[in-house]
Amino acid sequence: QVQLVESGGRLVQAGGSLRLSCAASGRTFSSLAMGWFRQAPGKEREFVAAISRSGITTYYTDSVKGRFTISRDHAKDTVYLQMNSLKPEDTAVYYCAADGSAGWNPYVVDDYDYWGQGTQVTVSS
């Protein structure tokens, strides 16, 4: 069983930066494709960013391209989401997710096998 623990969410002013972390355990980290999703009140959970098992390939939703960067550290079994130029519309609970099976679609919520508990990001205007 894979455990994912997110951290780093907090209140920040518009234009500011945050780095979210997600520590994974319970399975060889390099066997997991990783993603970040977010869910705002009253809205469905949506894809934000993802990174392949090797870390070579990354994926982003259009609204965060150029502002957010996903990365992974295999020595620390941790995936990061660096968020710059934050906007009030980025306010949401951010979830880390992992996929350990073949045939991974990084954009699809149901393709992920494991989820963290979420961390709140609030961007004030």
PDB file of N, CA, C and O in Angstrom, residues 44-98:
ATOM      1  N   GLU A  44     -15.517  20.110  -9.308  1.00  0.00           N
ATOM      2  CA  GLU A  44     -14.927  18.787  -9.403  1.00  0.00           C
ATOM      3  C   GLU A  44     -13.403  18.862  -9.272  1.00  0.00           C
ATOM      4  O   GLU A  44     -12.797  19.892  -9.533  1.00  0.00           O
ATOM      5  N   ARG A  45     -12.843  17.746  -8.887  1.00  0.00           N
ATOM      6  CA  ARG A  45     -11.383  17.662  -8.809  1.00  0.00           C
ATOM      7  C   ARG A  45     -10.817  17.760 -10.229  1.00  0.00           C
ATOM      8  O   ARG A  45     -11.292  17.087 -11.145  1.00  0.00           O
ATOM      9  N   GLU A  46      -9.782  18.580 -10.400  1.00  0.00           N
ATOM     10  CA  GLU A  46      -9.231  18.797 -11.730  1.00  0.00           C
ATOM     11  C   GLU A  46      -7.730  18.560 -11.765  1.00  0.00           C
ATOM     12  O   GLU A  46      -7.022  18.789 -10.772  1.00  0.00           O
ATOM     13  N   PHE A  47      -7.270  18.142 -12.917  1.00  0.00           N
ATOM     14  CA  PHE A  47      -5.856  17.905 -13.142  1.00  0.00           C
ATOM     15  C   PHE A  47      -5.073  19.209 -13.120  1.00  0.00           C
ATOM     16  O   PHE A  47      -5.517  20.218 -13.660  1.00  0.00           O
ATOM     17  N   VAL A  48      -3.884  19.164 -12.508  1.00  0.00           N
ATOM     18  CA  VAL A  48      -2.996  20.322 -12.493  1.00  0.00           C
ATOM     19  C   VAL A  48      -1.691  20.005 -13.222  1.00  0.00           C
ATOM     20  O   VAL A  48      -1.304  20.706 -14.155  1.00  0.00           O
ATOM     21  N   ALA A  49      -1.014  18.949 -12.782  1.00  0.00           N
ATOM     22  CA  ALA A  49       0.286  18.608 -13.364  1.00  0.00           C
ATOM     23  C   ALA A  49       0.588  17.151 -13.069  1.00  0.00           C
ATOM     24  O   ALA A  49       0.054  16.574 -12.121  1.00  0.00           O
ATOM     25  N   ALA A  50       1.477  16.573 -13.884  1.00  0.00           N
ATOM     26  CA  ALA A  50       1.888  15.189 -13.659  1.00  0.00           C
ATOM     27  C   ALA A  50       3.305  14.999 -14.177  1.00  0.00           C
ATOM     28  O   ALA A  50       3.795  15.784 -14.999  1.00  0.00           O
ATOM     29  N   ILE A  51       3.924  13.932 -13.695  1.00  0.00           N
ATOM     30  CA  ILE A  51       5.296  13.635 -14.097  1.00  0.00           C
ATOM     31  C   ILE A  51       5.454  12.138 -14.236  1.00  0.00           C
ATOM     32  O   ILE A  51       4.917  11.355 -13.441  1.00  0.00           O
ATOM     33  N   SER A  52       6.176  11.729 -15.252  1.00  0.00           N
ATOM     34  CA  SER A  52       6.366  10.309 -15.525  1.00  0.00           C
ATOM     35  C   SER A  52       7.252   9.645 -14.485  1.00  0.00           C
ATOM     36  O   SER A  52       7.893  10.319 -13.667  1.00  0.00           O
ATOM     37  N   ARG A  53       7.304   8.339 -14.526  1.00  0.00           N
ATOM     38  CA  ARG A  53       8.102   7.581 -13.563  1.00  0.00           C
ATOM     39  C   ARG A  53       9.572   7.988 -13.593  1.00  0.00           C
ATOM     40  O   ARG A  53      10.211   8.070 -12.555  1.00  0.00           O
ATOM     41  N   SER A  54      10.096   8.235 -14.769  1.00  0.00           N
ATOM     42  CA  SER A  54      11.503   8.607 -14.904  1.00  0.00           C
ATOM     43  C   SER A  54      11.749  10.072 -14.555  1.00  0.00           C
ATOM     44  O   SER A  54      12.890  10.463 -14.285  1.00  0.00           O
ATOM     45  N   GLY A  55      10.699  10.869 -14.607  1.00  0.00           N
ATOM     46  CA  GLY A  55      10.839  12.303 -14.392  1.00  0.00           C
ATOM     47  C   GLY A  55      11.145  13.071 -15.662  1.00  0.00           C
ATOM     48  O   GLY A  55      11.264  14.294 -15.639  1.00  0.00           O
ATOM     49  N   ILE A  56      11.249  12.364 -16.771  1.00  0.00           N
ATOM     50  CA  ILE A  56      11.630  13.001 -18.027  1.00  0.00           C
ATOM     51  C   ILE A  56      10.472  13.787 -18.628  1.00  0.00           C
ATOM     52  O   ILE A  56      10.660  14.870 -19.199  1.00  0.00           O
ATOM     53  N   THR A  57       9.258  13.251 -18.498  1.00  0.00           N
ATOM     54  CA  THR A  57       8.099  13.858 -19.146  1.00  0.00           C
ATOM     55  C   THR A  57       7.174  14.485 -18.111  1.00  0.00           C
ATOM     56  O   THR A  57       6.855  13.859 -17.093  1.00  0.00           O
ATOM     57  N   THR A  58       6.755  15.710 -18.397  1.00  0.00           N
ATOM     58  CA  THR A  58       5.822  16.411 -17.521  1.00  0.00           C
ATOM     59  C   THR A  58       4.595  16.867 -18.313  1.00  0.00           C
ATOM     60  O   THR A  58       4.650  17.025 -19.537  1.00  0.00           O
ATOM     61  N   TYR A  59       3.519  17.062 -17.583  1.00  0.00           N
ATOM     62  CA  TYR A  59       2.243  17.432 -18.193  1.00  0.00           C
ATOM     63  C   TYR A  59       1.628  18.538 -17.323  1.00  0.00           C
ATOM     64  O   TYR A  59       1.727  18.480 -16.093  1.00  0.00           O
ATOM     65  N   TYR A  60       0.951  19.494 -17.984  1.00  0.00           N
ATOM     66  CA  TYR A  60       0.331  20.598 -17.253  1.00  0.00           C
ATOM     67  C   TYR A  60      -1.017  20.948 -17.863  1.00  0.00           C
ATOM     68  O   TYR A  60      -1.198  20.869 -19.079  1.00  0.00           O
ATOM     69  N   THR A  61      -1.924  21.390 -17.014  1.00  0.00           N
ATOM     70  CA  THR A  61      -3.130  21.980 -17.546  1.00  0.00           C
ATOM     71  C   THR A  61      -2.792  23.383 -18.045  1.00  0.00           C
ATOM     72  O   THR A  61      -1.847  24.027 -17.554  1.00  0.00           O
ATOM     73  N   ASP A  62      -3.536  23.858 -19.025  1.00  0.00           N
ATOM     74  CA  ASP A  62      -3.191  25.118 -19.689  1.00  0.00           C
ATOM     75  C   ASP A  62      -3.112  26.299 -18.726  1.00  0.00           C
ATOM     76  O   ASP A  62      -2.273  27.184 -18.880  1.00  0.00           O
ATOM     77  N   SER A  63      -3.982  26.319 -17.735  1.00  0.00           N
ATOM     78  CA  SER A  63      -4.060  27.483 -16.854  1.00  0.00           C
ATOM     79  C   SER A  63      -2.842  27.659 -15.958  1.00  0.00           C
ATOM     80  O   SER A  63      -2.662  28.727 -15.368  1.00  0.00           O
ATOM     81  N   VAL A  64      -1.993  26.638 -15.841  1.00  0.00           N
ATOM     82  CA  VAL A  64      -0.817  26.757 -14.976  1.00  0.00           C
ATOM     83  C   VAL A  64       0.493  26.714 -15.747  1.00  0.00           C
ATOM     84  O   VAL A  64       1.563  26.886 -15.149  1.00  0.00           O
ATOM     85  N   LYS A  65       0.433  26.482 -17.034  1.00  0.00           N
ATOM     86  CA  LYS A  65       1.661  26.430 -17.841  1.00  0.00           C
ATOM     87  C   LYS A  65       2.425  27.742 -17.731  1.00  0.00           C
ATOM     88  O   LYS A  65       1.852  28.816 -17.865  1.00  0.00           O
ATOM     89  N   GLY A  66       3.716  27.634 -17.499  1.00  0.00           N
ATOM     90  CA  GLY A  66       4.547  28.812 -17.338  1.00  0.00           C
ATOM     91  C   GLY A  66       4.583  29.355 -15.930  1.00  0.00           C
ATOM     92  O   GLY A  66       5.411  30.218 -15.619  1.00  0.00           O
ATOM     93  N   ARG A  67       3.692  28.868 -15.060  1.00  0.00           N
ATOM     94  CA  ARG A  67       3.661  29.335 -13.669  1.00  0.00           C
ATOM     95  C   ARG A  67       4.016  28.222 -12.684  1.00  0.00           C
ATOM     96  O   ARG A  67       4.645  28.481 -11.660  1.00  0.00           O
ATOM     97  N   PHE A  68       3.594  27.002 -12.966  1.00  0.00           N
ATOM     98  CA  PHE A  68       3.825  25.865 -12.071  1.00  0.00           C
ATOM     99  C   PHE A  68       4.867  24.926 -12.684  1.00  0.00           C
ATOM    100  O   PHE A  68       4.928  24.761 -13.902  1.00  0.00           O
ATOM    101  N   THR A  69       5.635  24.293 -11.815  1.00  0.00           N
ATOM    102  CA  THR A  69       6.606  23.298 -12.252  1.00  0.00           C
ATOM    103  C   THR A  69       6.525  22.077 -11.346  1.00  0.00           C
ATOM    104  O   THR A  69       6.629  22.205 -10.119  1.00  0.00           O
ATOM    105  N   ILE A  70       6.355  20.915 -11.950  1.00  0.00           N
ATOM    106  CA  ILE A  70       6.361  19.659 -11.199  1.00  0.00           C
ATOM    107  C   ILE A  70       7.735  19.017 -11.343  1.00  0.00           C
ATOM    108  O   ILE A  70       8.354  19.078 -12.413  1.00  0.00           O
ATOM    109  N   SER A  71       8.210  18.426 -10.254  1.00  0.00           N
ATOM    110  CA  SER A  71       9.493  17.746 -10.282  1.00  0.00           C
ATOM    111  C   SER A  71       9.460  16.614  -9.268  1.00  0.00           C
ATOM    112  O   SER A  71       8.555  16.541  -8.429  1.00  0.00           O
ATOM    113  N   ARG A  72      10.443  15.735  -9.350  1.00  0.00           N
ATOM    114  CA  ARG A  72      10.517  14.631  -8.403  1.00  0.00           C
ATOM    115  C   ARG A  72      11.956  14.380  -8.020  1.00  0.00           C
ATOM    116  O   ARG A  72      12.868  14.556  -8.841  1.00  0.00           O
ATOM    117  N   ASP A  73      12.142  13.957  -6.773  1.00  0.00           N
ATOM    118  CA  ASP A  73      13.461  13.651  -6.227  1.00  0.00           C
ATOM    119  C   ASP A  73      13.446  12.189  -5.805  1.00  0.00           C
ATOM    120  O   ASP A  73      12.823  11.836  -4.790  1.00  0.00           O
ATOM    121  N   HIS A  74      14.152  11.366  -6.553  1.00  0.00           N
ATOM    122  CA  HIS A  74      14.138   9.929  -6.267  1.00  0.00           C
ATOM    123  C   HIS A  74      14.941   9.582  -5.014  1.00  0.00           C
ATOM    124  O   HIS A  74      14.731   8.526  -4.423  1.00  0.00           O
ATOM    125  N   ALA A  75      15.840  10.427  -4.614  1.00  0.00           N
ATOM    126  CA  ALA A  75      16.593  10.190  -3.386  1.00  0.00           C
ATOM    127  C   ALA A  75      15.722  10.419  -2.155  1.00  0.00           C
ATOM    128  O   ALA A  75      15.967   9.836  -1.093  1.00  0.00           O
ATOM    129  N   LYS A  76      14.714  11.287  -2.295  1.00  0.00           N
ATOM    130  CA  LYS A  76      13.844  11.623  -1.162  1.00  0.00           C
ATOM    131  C   LYS A  76      12.441  11.045  -1.311  1.00  0.00           C
ATOM    132  O   LYS A  76      11.583  11.293  -0.457  1.00  0.00           O
ATOM    133  N   ASP A  77      12.177  10.330  -2.401  1.00  0.00           N
ATOM    134  CA  ASP A  77      10.844   9.769  -2.650  1.00  0.00           C
ATOM    135  C   ASP A  77       9.765  10.840  -2.538  1.00  0.00           C
ATOM    136  O   ASP A  77       8.708  10.630  -1.921  1.00  0.00           O
ATOM    137  N   THR A  78      10.034  11.960  -3.142  1.00  0.00           N
ATOM    138  CA  THR A  78       9.155  13.116  -3.001  1.00  0.00           C
ATOM    139  C   THR A  78       8.913  13.773  -4.362  1.00  0.00           C
ATOM    140  O   THR A  78       9.836  13.868  -5.185  1.00  0.00           O
ATOM    141  N   VAL A  79       7.686  14.212  -4.551  1.00  0.00           N
ATOM    142  CA  VAL A  79       7.333  14.991  -5.725  1.00  0.00           C
ATOM    143  C   VAL A  79       6.966  16.395  -5.262  1.00  0.00           C
ATOM    144  O   VAL A  79       6.399  16.569  -4.179  1.00  0.00           O
ATOM    145  N   TYR A  80       7.319  17.373  -6.075  1.00  0.00           N
ATOM    146  CA  TYR A  80       7.102  18.772  -5.724  1.00  0.00           C
ATOM    147  C   TYR A  80       6.227  19.461  -6.760  1.00  0.00           C
ATOM    148  O   TYR A  80       6.202  19.084  -7.929  1.00  0.00           O
ATOM    149  N   LEU A  81       5.552  20.500  -6.310  1.00  0.00           N
ATOM    150  CA  LEU A  81       4.853  21.389  -7.216  1.00  0.00           C
ATOM    151  C   LEU A  81       5.242  22.816  -6.835  1.00  0.00           C
ATOM    152  O   LEU A  81       4.804  23.328  -5.797  1.00  0.00           O
ATOM    153  N   GLN A  82       6.095  23.407  -7.645  1.00  0.00           N
ATOM    154  CA  GLN A  82       6.481  24.794  -7.443  1.00  0.00           C
ATOM    155  C   GLN A  82       5.454  25.674  -8.133  1.00  0.00           C
ATOM    156  O   GLN A  82       5.229  25.548  -9.341  1.00  0.00           O
ATOM    157  N   MET A  83       4.841  26.560  -7.366  1.00  0.00           N
ATOM    158  CA  MET A  83       3.767  27.407  -7.890  1.00  0.00           C
ATOM    159  C   MET A  83       4.189  28.863  -7.773  1.00  0.00           C
ATOM    160  O   MET A  83       4.400  29.357  -6.657  1.00  0.00           O
ATOM    161  N   ASN A  84       4.315  29.527  -8.896  1.00  0.00           N
ATOM    162  CA  ASN A  84       4.694  30.937  -8.941  1.00  0.00           C
ATOM    163  C   ASN A  84       3.556  31.768  -9.524  1.00  0.00           C
ATOM    164  O   ASN A  84       2.638  31.222 -10.141  1.00  0.00           O
ATOM    165  N   SER A  85       3.639  33.060  -9.313  1.00  0.00           N
ATOM    166  CA  SER A  85       2.624  33.987  -9.849  1.00  0.00           C
ATOM    167  C   SER A  85       1.215  33.521  -9.529  1.00  0.00           C
ATOM    168  O   SER A  85       0.340  33.460 -10.403  1.00  0.00           O
ATOM    169  N   LEU A  86       1.004  33.175  -8.292  1.00  0.00           N
ATOM    170  CA  LEU A  86      -0.281  32.612  -7.881  1.00  0.00           C
ATOM    171  C   LEU A  86      -1.413  33.610  -8.047  1.00  0.00           C
ATOM    172  O   LEU A  86      -1.229  34.835  -7.860  1.00  0.00           O
ATOM    173  N   LYS A  87      -2.576  33.074  -8.386  1.00  0.00           N
ATOM    174  CA  LYS A  87      -3.780  33.871  -8.615  1.00  0.00           C
ATOM    175  C   LYS A  87      -4.881  33.401  -7.667  1.00  0.00           C
ATOM    176  O   LYS A  87      -4.872  32.241  -7.232  1.00  0.00           O
ATOM    177  N   PRO A  88      -5.842  34.259  -7.365  1.00  0.00           N
ATOM    178  CA  PRO A  88      -6.944  33.819  -6.491  1.00  0.00           C
ATOM    179  C   PRO A  88      -7.657  32.577  -7.016  1.00  0.00           C
ATOM    180  O   PRO A  88      -8.114  31.746  -6.216  1.00  0.00           O
ATOM    181  N   GLU A  89      -7.718  32.416  -8.324  1.00  0.00           N
ATOM    182  CA  GLU A  89      -8.380  31.233  -8.885  1.00  0.00           C
ATOM    183  C   GLU A  89      -7.588  29.944  -8.691  1.00  0.00           C
ATOM    184  O   GLU A  89      -8.080  28.855  -9.019  1.00  0.00           O
ATOM    185  N   ASP A  90      -6.379  30.042  -8.179  1.00  0.00           N
ATOM    186  CA  ASP A  90      -5.613  28.840  -7.820  1.00  0.00           C
ATOM    187  C   ASP A  90      -6.006  28.303  -6.444  1.00  0.00           C
ATOM    188  O   ASP A  90      -5.527  27.243  -6.030  1.00  0.00           O
ATOM    189  N   THR A  91      -6.843  29.023  -5.748  1.00  0.00           N
ATOM    190  CA  THR A  91      -7.288  28.594  -4.418  1.00  0.00           C
ATOM    191  C   THR A  91      -8.042  27.274  -4.505  1.00  0.00           C
ATOM    192  O   THR A  91      -8.991  27.127  -5.274  1.00  0.00           O
ATOM    193  N   ALA A  92      -7.580  26.301  -3.730  1.00  0.00           N
ATOM    194  CA  ALA A  92      -8.183  24.962  -3.754  1.00  0.00           C
ATOM    195  C   ALA A  92      -7.458  24.077  -2.748  1.00  0.00           C
ATOM    196  O   ALA A  92      -6.408  24.457  -2.220  1.00  0.00           O
ATOM    197  N   VAL A  93      -8.019  22.909  -2.538  1.00  0.00           N
ATOM    198  CA  VAL A  93      -7.273  21.843  -1.866  1.00  0.00           C
ATOM    199  C   VAL A  93      -6.491  21.096  -2.949  1.00  0.00           C
ATOM    200  O   VAL A  93      -7.065  20.685  -3.954  1.00  0.00           O
ATOM    201  N   TYR A  94      -5.206  20.968  -2.725  1.00  0.00           N
ATOM    202  CA  TYR A  94      -4.332  20.307  -3.695  1.00  0.00           C
ATOM    203  C   TYR A  94      -4.034  18.894  -3.220  1.00  0.00           C
ATOM    204  O   TYR A  94      -3.648  18.686  -2.064  1.00  0.00           O
ATOM    205  N   TYR A  95      -4.207  17.945  -4.125  1.00  0.00           N
ATOM    206  CA  TYR A  95      -4.017  16.533  -3.814  1.00  0.00           C
ATOM    207  C   TYR A  95      -2.876  15.958  -4.649  1.00  0.00           C
ATOM    208  O   TYR A  95      -2.789  16.202  -5.856  1.00  0.00           O
ATOM    209  N   CYS A  96      -2.080  15.173  -3.993  1.00  0.00           N
ATOM    210  CA  CYS A  96      -1.045  14.385  -4.663  1.00  0.00           C
ATOM    211  C   CYS A  96      -1.625  13.011  -4.982  1.00  0.00           C
ATOM    212  O   CYS A  96      -2.398  12.464  -4.184  1.00  0.00           O
ATOM    213  N   ALA A  97      -1.265  12.475  -6.140  1.00  0.00           N
ATOM    214  CA  ALA A  97      -1.775  11.168  -6.541  1.00  0.00           C
ATOM    215  C   ALA A  97      -0.666  10.350  -7.183  1.00  0.00           C
ATOM    216  O   ALA A  97       0.270  10.908  -7.752  1.00  0.00           O
ATOM    217  N   ALA A  98      -0.810   9.032  -7.104  1.00  0.00           N
ATOM    218  CA  ALA A  98       0.187   8.131  -7.665  1.00  0.00           C
ATOM    219  C   ALA A  98      -0.480   7.011  -8.441  1.00  0.00           C
ATOM    220  O   ALA A  98      -1.550   6.523  -8.056  1.00  0.00           O
TER     221      ALA A  98
END
